[in-house]
Coordinates of C-alpha atoms in Angstrom, one line a residue:
Chain A
M24 CA -81.8 -12.9 1.5
S25 CA -78.2 -12.7 2.9
I26 CA -77.5 -14.0 6.4
W27 CA -75.0 -11.2 6.9
G28 CA -75.9 -8.2 9.1
T29 CA -79.0 -8.3 11.3
N30 CA -81.3 -11.3 11.6
P31 CA -84.5 -10.4 13.4
A32 CA -86.3 -13.2 15.2
A33 CA -89.9 -14.2 14.6
E34 CA -92.3 -13.0 17.3
G35 CA -89.6 -10.9 18.8
G36 CA -87.8 -13.9 20.3
V37 CA -90.3 -14.1 23.2
C38 CA -90.8 -17.5 24.9
R39 CA -93.5 -18.5 27.3
L40 CA -92.1 -20.6 30.2
T41 CA -92.9 -21.8 33.7
A42 CA -90.0 -21.0 36.0
V43 CA -89.8 -23.1 39.2
D44 CA -87.7 -22.9 42.3
I45 CA -87.8 -24.6 45.7
S46 CA -86.9 -22.9 48.9
G47 CA -86.2 -24.8 52.1
R48 CA -84.5 -28.0 51.0
H49 CA -82.4 -28.0 54.2
E50 CA -83.3 -29.5 57.5
R51 CA -84.4 -27.1 60.3
D52 CA -85.5 -28.2 63.8
G53 CA -85.8 -31.8 62.5
R54 CA -88.1 -31.0 59.6
Y55 CA -88.0 -29.9 56.0
L56 CA -90.3 -27.1 55.1
M57 CA -90.1 -26.9 51.3
V58 CA -92.0 -24.3 49.3
C59 CA -92.1 -24.6 45.5
A60 CA -93.0 -21.6 43.4
A61 CA -94.1 -22.0 39.8
V62 CA -94.2 -18.7 37.9
G63 CA -95.7 -18.1 34.4
V64 CA -93.2 -15.9 32.5
E65 CA -92.5 -14.5 29.1
T66 CA -88.8 -14.2 28.5
K67 CA -86.4 -12.9 25.9
A68 CA -82.9 -14.2 25.6
D69 CA -81.6 -11.3 27.7
A70 CA -84.5 -10.4 30.0
V71 CA -87.8 -11.3 31.6
D72 CA -90.4 -9.7 29.4
A73 CA -93.5 -10.3 31.6
V74 CA -94.4 -12.1 34.8
G75 CA -97.9 -13.7 35.0
A76 CA -99.5 -16.0 37.5
M77 CA -97.7 -17.6 40.5
E78 CA -98.7 -20.9 42.2
F79 CA -97.1 -22.6 45.2
D80 CA -96.9 -26.0 46.8
V81 CA -95.8 -26.7 50.3
L82 CA -94.3 -29.9 51.7
D83 CA -93.7 -30.2 55.4
T84 CA -91.9 -33.4 56.1
E85 CA -89.4 -35.0 58.5
R86 CA -87.8 -37.1 55.8
E87 CA -84.9 -35.8 53.7
P88 CA -86.3 -34.9 50.2
R89 CA -85.4 -37.2 47.3
F90 CA -85.7 -36.8 43.6
E91 CA -89.2 -38.3 43.4
V92 CA -90.4 -36.0 46.2
V93 CA -89.0 -32.9 44.5
V94 CA -90.7 -34.0 41.2
D95 CA -94.1 -34.4 43.0
T96 CA -93.9 -31.0 44.7
V97 CA -92.9 -29.3 41.5
S98 CA -95.7 -31.1 39.5
R99 CA -98.3 -30.0 42.0
A100 CA -97.3 -26.3 41.8
V101 CA -97.0 -26.4 38.0
S102 CA -100.4 -28.1 37.6
R103 CA -102.1 -25.3 39.5
L104 CA -100.9 -22.9 36.8
D105 CA -102.9 -24.7 34.2
S106 CA -100.2 -24.0 31.6
D107 CA -98.6 -26.2 29.0
A108 CA -95.5 -24.0 28.9
T109 CA -92.1 -25.7 29.2
V110 CA -90.8 -25.8 32.8
V111 CA -87.4 -24.3 33.4
A112 CA -85.3 -24.7 36.6
E113 CA -81.7 -24.5 37.8
K114 CA -79.7 -27.7 37.4
G115 CA -79.3 -28.3 41.2
E116 CA -83.1 -28.3 41.6
F117 CA -83.3 -31.9 40.3
Y118 CA -80.0 -33.2 41.6
N119 CA -78.2 -32.5 38.3
K120 CA -80.1 -35.3 36.6
P121 CA -80.2 -35.2 32.8
D122 CA -83.1 -33.0 31.5
W123 CA -84.7 -35.9 29.7
I124 CA -85.1 -37.8 33.0
V125 CA -86.7 -34.8 34.7
E126 CA -88.9 -34.3 31.6
G127 CA -90.1 -37.9 31.8
A128 CA -90.7 -37.7 35.6
L129 CA -92.6 -34.4 35.3
G130 CA -94.6 -35.5 32.3
T131 CA -94.3 -32.0 30.7
G132 CA -91.7 -30.1 28.6
F133 CA -88.7 -29.4 30.7
K134 CA -85.3 -27.7 30.3
Y135 CA -82.5 -26.4 32.5
V136 CA -81.7 -22.7 32.4
E137 CA -79.6 -21.4 29.6
T138 CA -80.4 -17.8 28.7
I139 CA -80.1 -14.7 30.9
G140 CA -83.9 -14.3 30.6
E141 CA -84.5 -17.9 31.9
R142 CA -82.0 -17.4 34.8
K143 CA -83.7 -14.2 35.8
A144 CA -87.1 -15.9 35.6
V145 CA -85.9 -18.6 38.0
G146 CA -84.6 -15.8 40.2
V147 CA -88.2 -14.4 40.3
A148 CA -89.5 -17.9 41.3
H149 CA -86.7 -18.1 43.9
H150 CA -87.7 -14.8 45.6
A151 CA -91.4 -15.9 45.5
A152 CA -90.7 -19.3 47.1
Y153 CA -88.3 -17.7 49.7
A154 CA -90.9 -15.1 50.7
V155 CA -93.7 -17.6 51.1
R156 CA -91.5 -19.9 53.2
N157 CA -90.5 -17.0 55.4
L158 CA -94.2 -16.0 55.8
L159 CA -95.1 -19.6 56.8
L160 CA -92.2 -19.8 59.3
R161 CA -92.9 -16.3 60.8
H162 CA -96.5 -17.1 61.5
D163 CA -95.8 -20.7 62.4
I164 CA -98.4 -21.9 59.8
Chain B
M27 CA -43.4 -16.3 29.1
R28 CA -42.0 -19.7 30.3
N29 CA -40.6 -22.4 28.1
D30 CA -41.5 -25.4 30.1
T31 CA -43.0 -28.7 28.9
A32 CA -46.3 -30.0 30.1
V33 CA -48.4 -33.2 29.9
L34 CA -52.2 -32.5 29.8
V35 CA -54.6 -34.8 31.7
K36 CA -58.4 -34.9 31.7
R37 CA -60.8 -37.2 33.5
V38 CA -64.5 -37.2 32.5
D39 CA -67.5 -39.1 33.7
S40 CA -68.8 -41.7 31.3
G41 CA -70.5 -40.2 28.3
E42 CA -68.9 -36.7 28.8
D43 CA -66.7 -34.9 26.2
A44 CA -63.0 -35.6 26.8
S45 CA -61.8 -33.0 24.4
L46 CA -58.5 -31.3 25.4
D47 CA -58.9 -28.5 22.9
E48 CA -59.5 -25.7 25.5
I49 CA -56.9 -26.8 28.1
R50 CA -54.4 -27.2 25.2
D51 CA -55.0 -23.6 24.2
L52 CA -54.8 -22.5 27.8
A53 CA -51.5 -24.3 28.3
R54 CA -50.1 -22.8 25.1
A55 CA -51.3 -19.3 26.2
A56 CA -49.3 -19.9 29.4
G57 CA -46.2 -20.6 27.4
Y58 CA -46.0 -24.4 27.8
D59 CA -44.8 -26.8 25.1
I60 CA -47.3 -29.7 25.2
V61 CA -45.4 -33.0 25.1
G62 CA -48.1 -35.5 26.0
E63 CA -51.8 -35.9 26.6
V64 CA -53.8 -38.4 28.7
T65 CA -57.6 -38.8 29.0
Q66 CA -59.7 -41.1 31.1
S67 CA -63.4 -41.8 31.3
R68 CA -64.3 -43.1 34.7
Q69 CA -65.6 -42.0 38.1
Q70 CA -63.5 -39.6 40.1
D71 CA -60.8 -41.2 42.3
S72 CA -60.7 -39.3 45.6
A73 CA -57.0 -39.7 46.1
Y74 CA -55.7 -39.2 42.5
E75 CA -58.7 -37.9 40.4
I76 CA -57.7 -40.5 37.8
G77 CA -57.5 -44.3 38.4
R78 CA -54.4 -45.7 40.1
G79 CA -53.3 -47.6 37.0
K80 CA -53.6 -44.4 34.9
V81 CA -51.3 -42.7 37.4
G82 CA -48.7 -45.3 36.7
E83 CA -49.1 -44.7 32.9
L84 CA -48.9 -40.9 33.5
R85 CA -45.7 -41.3 35.5
A86 CA -44.1 -43.4 32.7
L87 CA -45.2 -40.9 30.1
V88 CA -43.8 -37.9 32.1
E89 CA -40.4 -39.7 32.5
R90 CA -40.3 -40.7 28.8
V91 CA -41.1 -37.2 27.4
D92 CA -39.2 -35.4 30.3
A93 CA -42.1 -33.1 31.1
S94 CA -41.6 -30.5 33.8
K95 CA -45.3 -30.2 34.7
V96 CA -48.6 -32.0 34.6
V97 CA -51.8 -30.0 34.1
F98 CA -55.2 -31.5 34.8
D99 CA -58.3 -30.1 33.1
N100 CA -60.1 -30.8 36.4
E101 CA -60.3 -29.1 39.7
L102 CA -57.9 -30.9 42.1
G103 CA -58.1 -30.9 45.9
P104 CA -54.9 -30.3 47.9
Y105 CA -54.5 -33.9 48.9
Q106 CA -54.9 -35.0 45.2
V107 CA -52.2 -32.5 44.2
Y108 CA -50.0 -33.9 47.0
N109 CA -50.6 -37.5 46.1
L110 CA -50.1 -37.0 42.4
G111 CA -46.9 -34.9 42.9
N112 CA -45.7 -37.7 45.2
E113 CA -46.3 -40.4 42.6
I114 CA -45.3 -38.6 39.4
G115 CA -42.4 -36.6 40.7
V116 CA -43.1 -33.3 38.9
E117 CA -45.3 -30.2 39.7
V118 CA -49.0 -30.8 39.3
D119 CA -51.5 -28.0 38.4
D120 CA -55.2 -27.9 37.8
R121 CA -57.3 -25.9 35.3
F122 CA -57.6 -23.0 37.7
T123 CA -54.0 -22.6 38.7
L124 CA -53.2 -22.6 35.0
I125 CA -55.7 -19.8 34.4
L126 CA -54.3 -17.9 37.4
E127 CA -50.8 -18.4 36.0
I128 CA -51.9 -16.8 32.6
F129 CA -53.7 -14.0 34.5
G130 CA -50.6 -13.4 36.6
D131 CA -48.4 -13.2 33.4
R132 CA -50.7 -10.7 31.7
A133 CA -51.9 -8.5 34.6
G134 CA -50.5 -5.1 33.6
S135 CA -52.5 -2.6 35.6
R136 CA -52.6 -2.3 39.4
K137 CA -56.2 -3.3 39.3
A138 CA -55.5 -6.5 37.3
Q139 CA -52.6 -7.4 39.5
L140 CA -54.8 -7.0 42.6
Q141 CA -57.6 -9.0 41.1
V142 CA -55.2 -11.9 40.2
E143 CA -53.7 -11.9 43.7
L144 CA -57.2 -11.9 45.2
A145 CA -58.2 -14.9 43.0
E146 CA -55.0 -16.7 44.0
L147 CA -55.6 -16.1 47.7
K148 CA -59.3 -17.3 47.3
Y149 CA -58.0 -20.4 45.6
E150 CA -55.5 -21.1 48.3
L151 CA -57.5 -20.2 51.4
P152 CA -59.7 -23.3 51.6
R153 CA -56.6 -25.4 50.9
A154 CA -54.5 -23.8 53.7
D155 CA -55.5 -26.2 56.4
A156 CA -54.8 -29.2 54.3
K157 CA -51.4 -27.8 53.2
A158 CA -50.5 -27.0 56.8
N159 CA -51.3 -30.6 57.6
L160 CA -49.2 -31.9 54.7
A161 CA -46.4 -29.5 55.6
N162 CA -45.9 -31.5 58.7
R163 CA -45.0 -34.5 56.6
D164 CA -42.5 -33.4 54.0
E165 CA -42.4 -31.2 50.9
R166 CA -43.4 -32.6 47.6
P167 CA -43.5 -31.5 44.0
G168 CA -46.5 -29.4 43.2
F169 CA -46.4 -27.8 46.6
M170 CA -44.0 -24.9 46.2
G171 CA -43.3 -23.2 49.4
L172 CA -45.3 -25.8 51.4
G173 CA -43.0 -25.3 54.3
E174 CA -44.4 -21.8 54.8
Y175 CA -47.8 -23.3 55.7
D176 CA -48.8 -22.9 59.3
E177 CA -51.8 -21.5 61.1
K178 CA -50.4 -17.9 60.9
R179 CA -50.3 -18.3 57.1
K180 CA -54.0 -18.6 57.0
S181 CA -54.7 -15.5 59.0
D182 CA -52.1 -13.6 57.0
M183 CA -54.0 -14.6 53.8
E184 CA -57.3 -13.5 55.3
D185 CA -55.7 -10.1 56.2
R186 CA -54.3 -9.7 52.7
I187 CA -57.7 -10.5 51.1
S188 CA -59.3 -7.9 53.3
R189 CA -56.7 -5.3 52.3
I190 CA -57.0 -6.1 48.6
R191 CA -60.8 -5.9 48.8
D192 CA -60.4 -2.4 50.3
E193 CA -58.1 -1.3 47.6
L194 CA -60.2 -2.7 44.9
G195 CA -63.2 -1.0 46.4
S196 CA -61.4 2.3 46.1
L197 CA -60.5 1.6 42.5
S198 CA -64.1 0.6 41.8
E199 CA -65.4 3.9 43.2
R200 CA -62.9 5.8 41.0
D201 CA -64.1 3.8 38.0
E202 CA -67.7 4.5 38.9
A203 CA -66.9 8.2 39.2
W204 CA -65.4 8.1 35.7
R205 CA -68.5 6.4 34.3
R206 CA -70.7 9.1 35.9
E207 CA -68.5 11.8 34.4
R208 CA -68.5 10.2 31.0
R209 CA -72.3 10.0 31.1
R210 CA -72.6 13.6 32.3
S211 CA -70.4 14.5 29.3
G212 CA -73.0 12.9 27.0
F213 CA -71.1 9.6 26.4
E214 CA -72.9 6.3 26.3
L215 CA -71.1 3.2 27.3
V216 CA -71.1 0.1 25.1
A217 CA -69.2 -3.0 26.3
L218 CA -67.8 -5.9 24.4
A219 CA -68.3 -9.2 26.2
G220 CA -67.8 -12.8 25.2
Y221 CA -66.0 -16.0 25.5
T222 CA -62.2 -15.7 25.4
N223 CA -60.8 -15.6 21.8
A224 CA -64.2 -14.7 20.3
G225 CA -62.5 -11.8 18.5
K226 CA -63.5 -9.0 20.9
S227 CA -60.3 -7.1 20.6
T228 CA -60.3 -7.4 16.8
L229 CA -63.9 -6.1 16.7
M230 CA -62.8 -3.3 19.0
R231 CA -60.1 -2.2 16.6
S232 CA -62.5 -2.4 13.7
L233 CA -65.2 -0.3 15.4
A234 CA -63.0 2.2 17.2
D235 CA -62.7 5.7 15.9
V236 CA -58.9 5.8 15.6
D237 CA -58.6 9.6 15.0
E238 CA -60.9 10.4 17.9
A239 CA -59.1 7.9 20.1
S240 CA -55.9 9.7 20.0
N241 CA -57.5 12.9 21.3
H242 CA -59.5 11.5 24.1
P243 CA -58.1 11.4 27.7
D244 CA -60.2 8.3 28.7
I245 CA -58.8 6.2 25.9
D246 CA -55.7 4.2 25.8
D247 CA -54.3 1.9 23.1
T248 CA -53.6 -1.3 24.8
A249 CA -56.2 -3.5 22.9
E250 CA -54.5 -6.6 21.7
S251 CA -55.9 -9.0 19.1
R252 CA -54.1 -12.3 18.8
N253 CA -55.4 -15.8 18.3
E254 CA -54.9 -16.7 21.9
L255 CA -56.9 -17.0 25.1
F256 CA -57.0 -14.1 27.6
T257 CA -55.0 -11.6 25.5
T258 CA -57.1 -8.9 27.2
L259 CA -57.1 -8.9 30.9
G260 CA -57.6 -5.2 31.8
T261 CA -60.1 -2.8 30.2
T262 CA -59.5 -0.8 27.0
T263 CA -61.9 2.0 26.1
R264 CA -62.1 3.8 22.8
R265 CA -64.5 6.1 21.1
M266 CA -66.9 4.5 18.6
D267 CA -68.3 6.3 15.7
V268 CA -72.1 6.1 15.9
P269 CA -74.0 8.8 14.0
G270 CA -75.8 11.1 16.3
R271 CA -74.4 9.5 19.5
N272 CA -71.3 9.8 21.6
V273 CA -70.3 6.2 22.3
L274 CA -67.4 4.8 24.3
L275 CA -66.7 1.2 23.5
S276 CA -64.9 -1.0 26.2
D277 CA -63.1 -4.3 25.7
T278 CA -62.4 -6.4 28.7
V279 CA -61.5 -9.9 29.9
G280 CA -63.1 -12.9 28.1
F281 CA -65.2 -15.5 29.8
I282 CA -64.4 -19.2 30.1
S283 CA -66.4 -22.2 31.1
D284 CA -66.5 -23.9 34.5
L285 CA -65.0 -21.0 36.3
P286 CA -65.9 -21.1 40.0
H287 CA -67.8 -18.3 41.5
W288 CA -64.9 -17.0 43.5
L289 CA -62.8 -16.6 40.4
V290 CA -65.4 -14.6 38.6
Q291 CA -66.0 -12.5 41.7
S292 CA -62.3 -11.7 41.9
F293 CA -62.7 -9.9 38.5
E294 CA -65.9 -8.2 39.4
S295 CA -64.2 -4.8 39.3
T296 CA -63.1 -5.3 35.7
L297 CA -66.5 -6.9 34.8
D298 CA -68.3 -3.9 36.1
E299 CA -67.3 -2.3 32.8
V300 CA -69.7 -4.9 31.2
Y301 CA -72.3 -5.0 34.0
L302 CA -72.8 -1.2 34.1
A303 CA -72.7 -0.5 30.4
D304 CA -75.7 1.0 28.5
L305 CA -75.5 -1.8 26.0
V306 CA -73.6 -5.1 25.8
L307 CA -72.3 -6.6 22.5
L308 CA -71.9 -10.3 23.2
V309 CA -69.3 -11.5 20.7
V310 CA -69.4 -15.1 19.6
D311 CA -67.0 -17.0 17.4
A312 CA -69.3 -18.2 14.6
S313 CA -66.6 -20.5 13.2
D314 CA -66.7 -22.8 16.2
P315 CA -68.5 -26.1 15.8
V316 CA -72.2 -25.6 16.5
E317 CA -72.3 -27.4 19.9
E318 CA -69.2 -25.6 21.1
M319 CA -70.6 -22.3 20.0
R320 CA -73.9 -23.0 22.0
E321 CA -72.0 -24.1 25.1
K322 CA -69.9 -20.9 25.0
L323 CA -73.0 -18.8 24.7
V324 CA -74.5 -20.5 27.7
T325 CA -71.3 -19.8 29.7
C326 CA -71.6 -16.1 28.7
H327 CA -75.2 -15.9 29.7
D328 CA -74.3 -17.6 33.0
T329 CA -71.5 -15.0 33.7
L330 CA -73.7 -12.1 32.8
W331 CA -77.2 -12.8 34.1
E332 CA -76.9 -11.8 37.8
R333 CA -75.8 -8.3 37.2
V334 CA -76.3 -7.2 33.7
E335 CA -79.4 -4.9 33.2
A336 CA -78.6 -3.4 29.8
P337 CA -79.8 -4.9 26.5
V338 CA -77.6 -7.6 25.1
V339 CA -76.9 -7.8 21.3
T340 CA -75.3 -11.0 20.1
V341 CA -72.6 -10.5 17.4
L342 CA -71.7 -13.6 15.4
N343 CA -68.1 -12.8 14.5
K344 CA -65.5 -14.5 12.2
A345 CA -68.3 -15.1 9.6
D346 CA -65.8 -14.8 6.8
L347 CA -64.5 -18.3 7.7
L348 CA -67.9 -19.9 6.7
D349 CA -70.0 -20.0 3.5
E350 CA -73.5 -18.6 3.5
D351 CA -75.2 -22.0 4.0
E352 CA -73.1 -22.9 7.0
L353 CA -73.6 -19.4 8.4
A354 CA -77.4 -19.8 8.1
K355 CA -77.2 -23.1 9.9
R356 CA -75.3 -21.5 12.8
V357 CA -77.7 -18.6 13.1
E358 CA -80.6 -21.1 13.4
A359 CA -78.7 -23.4 15.7
V360 CA -78.3 -20.7 18.3
R361 CA -81.6 -18.9 17.6
Y362 CA -82.9 -19.6 21.1
L363 CA -79.9 -18.1 22.9
A364 CA -79.3 -15.4 20.3
P365 CA -82.7 -14.7 18.7
D366 CA -81.7 -11.5 16.9
P367 CA -78.0 -11.7 16.1
V368 CA -75.8 -9.5 13.9
V369 CA -73.5 -11.5 11.6
V370 CA -70.2 -9.7 11.0
S371 CA -66.5 -10.2 10.2
A372 CA -64.3 -7.9 12.3
V373 CA -61.2 -8.9 10.3
E374 CA -62.7 -8.2 6.9
G375 CA -64.9 -5.3 8.1
D376 CA -68.0 -6.9 6.7
S377 CA -71.5 -5.8 8.0
L378 CA -70.0 -3.5 10.6
D379 CA -72.3 -0.7 9.4
E380 CA -75.3 -2.9 10.2
L381 CA -73.7 -3.5 13.7
V382 CA -73.3 0.3 14.2
G383 CA -76.9 0.9 13.2
R384 CA -78.0 -1.8 15.6
V385 CA -76.0 -0.2 18.4
K386 CA -77.8 3.1 17.7
D387 CA -81.2 1.4 17.7
E388 CA -80.6 -0.4 21.0
L389 CA -79.1 2.4 23.1
P390 CA -81.5 4.1 25.5
D391 CA -83.9 6.5 23.7
W392 CA -82.9 10.2 23.7
E393 CA -85.4 12.8 24.4
R394 CA -86.2 15.7 22.1
E395 CA -85.7 19.1 23.7
T396 CA -85.9 22.8 22.7
V397 CA -84.1 25.5 24.7
E398 CA -83.8 29.2 24.3
L399 CA -80.5 30.7 25.2
P400 CA -79.4 34.3 25.6
M401 CA -77.5 35.8 22.6
S402 CA -74.3 36.1 24.5
D403 CA -70.9 34.4 24.8
D404 CA -72.4 32.1 27.4
G405 CA -75.3 31.2 25.0
M406 CA -72.9 30.5 22.1
S407 CA -70.7 28.4 24.5
T408 CA -73.8 26.3 25.4
V409 CA -74.6 25.8 21.7
S410 CA -71.1 24.6 21.1
W411 CA -71.4 22.3 24.1
L412 CA -74.6 20.9 22.7
Y413 CA -73.0 20.1 19.4
D414 CA -70.4 18.1 21.4
T415 CA -72.7 16.2 23.7
A416 CA -76.1 16.0 21.8
E417 CA -77.6 15.6 18.4
V418 CA -78.4 19.2 17.4
L419 CA -81.5 19.2 15.0
D420 CA -82.0 22.9 14.4
V421 CA -80.5 26.3 15.6
E422 CA -82.3 29.6 15.0
Y423 CA -80.5 32.9 15.8
G424 CA -82.6 35.9 16.7
E425 CA -82.9 38.0 19.9
R426 CA -82.3 34.7 21.5
I427 CA -80.8 31.4 20.3
R428 CA -83.4 28.7 19.9
V429 CA -81.8 25.2 19.8
E430 CA -83.7 22.0 19.1
F431 CA -81.8 18.8 20.0
K432 CA -82.0 15.2 21.1
A433 CA -80.0 14.0 24.1
R434 CA -79.9 11.8 27.2
D435 CA -81.6 12.9 30.4
E436 CA -78.4 14.2 32.1
I437 CA -77.6 16.5 29.2
I438 CA -81.2 17.8 29.0
A439 CA -81.1 18.6 32.7
K440 CA -77.8 20.5 32.2
A441 CA -79.1 22.4 29.2
R442 CA -82.2 23.4 31.1
N443 CA -80.0 24.9 33.9
R444 CA -78.3 27.0 31.3
S445 CA -81.5 28.2 29.7
P446 CA -83.5 31.0 31.5
L447 CA -86.7 30.2 29.7
E448 CA -89.2 27.3 29.8
T449 CA -88.3 24.3 27.7
E450 CA -90.4 21.7 26.0
T451 CA -89.6 18.0 25.8
V452 CA -91.0 15.3 23.5
A453 CA -90.0 11.7 23.0
A454 CA -87.3 11.4 20.4
R455 CA -88.5 8.1 18.9

C-alpha cells in the first residue's frame, strides 16, 4: 500500500495518560502549600479526548521543595489513581531534569509534554490543582 | 536587503546539539554573507556567554575575515552584548534581534509593522535600565543609539507599547468582523500553520482556486514561496476548491523554535488567523532529518496548544524528495505527534486530491435542511443565494419552491428567516 495520501492511525491515535501538575511551589507566609493533581486522560495529538478520575496529594512544609520532594508528592498522587498509564508533565515541573531521570525516580513511565493534547491535559491538571489549593487556603484547612 | 558580513556563534551546554543550520538560514534570510562560524560546548559565562578564551579567538576571527557583525544563536543579556561589543569591536546581535531584523525587513502591512515594532519594544523594555546604566559609561559597538537611554526613554517605550496595543486591538476587531462576515456568507476558514520554510506558501499556491481568487474581494495575491525562512509575514487568503464547501485558505507567518512568549504574543493578531480557523493544516517538511522533523513538530504544537480549538490535520509536505521506504519511516517516526498525516508534494501536486478530501471530512458537519419558498423574485433570489453559500441537493418548483440543502448553522438560520413555512433539519452526516 502506498504511503502517499492519508495514513489513518491504529485505534484512532488515542493515548491513555496520567497528566500531573503541582500548584503552590512558591513560598507564602513562611510555608509552601503544594497541591499535586494527577488526572487520568485520553488524548489525541490535537485534543483531550476524555477526562477520567482525578487524585490529589497535598504537602504543607516550611522547607523549599527539592526534586526528591516533588517526585514523592507526584508519586503519591499518581499511585492513588491506580493506573499504569505514562505520566506526563511540563518540563519545569521536575526542574528541567532529563526525562529518563524523572522516569527512574518515579518508577513509572514518564514523558514531558509534546503534543497539543498532552499540553491541554496538563492544563486540566493545572486547573484542578489550583482550584484545590485555593479551596484549602480559603477554608484554612 | 543588506550586504553585510557576519560571524555566527553558538554556545551549547554539554551534550546539546551545536548545529548552526538554522541560524545560518536566518542570517542568510536577513541578507548577511556568512564569513565565519564558532561553536563552544560549555556552561554559560555570565559576562560573555562564551568562555573568555573563546572571546579572544572570536575577536581574531572577526579581524581576519573583516566581519561587520557577530550573531549569537543564544539569547544575550544587555551586559553580555556590551561586554562582547567592547572586546570584539563590532556590533553583536543575538538570535532574537536577528529574527526581529528579518521581520522588520519583511513587514509590509500596517499590522505587520506594528507587530514587529511591538516585539522590538518588548525585547528592549527589560533591557532599558541596563542600557541607561551603560549609557553613563560610554557608547560601544552593538549599542546603537545607546546615548538616548535615560529614564524617560523607558516610559516613552511603555507609552508606545500601549498605543500599539490599542491600534492592534482595533485591527483585530476589524479582522474578527471580517471572519464573522465570511462565515455568515457561508465560507469556512482553513489555516495553514507550520514551521518556517515547511512549504506553506507553495501548498497555498497549489491548493488555491486561482480563477476564483481573482474575483474575490477578500483575497490578495501576496503569497510568496521561496526556499527561505519567514517569506510570509502577513496573512494571505485565497479561495480553495473543496467540492460542496466554500473554503477560504489562509497562509500566515511560520513558527520557529525557542521563541520567547513575548515574541509569539506580539504576533497574536496575525496568529489569530490560525487560532480562530475552522480547521488547521499543520504543514511539515518531510525531507528534514527525522529528529529535526520531530522537534519542529513539537515547536508547532507548543505554539498552537493554548488557543487552537479546531481540528489539526498534519500534512507531510516535500514528499517528492524521498523514496517510499524513507517516507514510510518518517510517517512512523512522527506517528505519536501526527497519528493521521496526509503525505503530499505541493511542488509536484501529488496527493492534493486526498488532502482536499480530508479537509472536507474534517470541517464541521453541515446540517441537512429543507425550506419552502414563495414562487417570486425573492424566492428565486434565495435559491440563487443558497447555490452560492450551501450545497443544494434538490430543488422542486411548484406553487412554492422546495429546496433541500446542506449548510452550516448560520446559513440555515438565514434561510429559515427567508422561508415563511416550517422547516425540517436532519444531520447531514
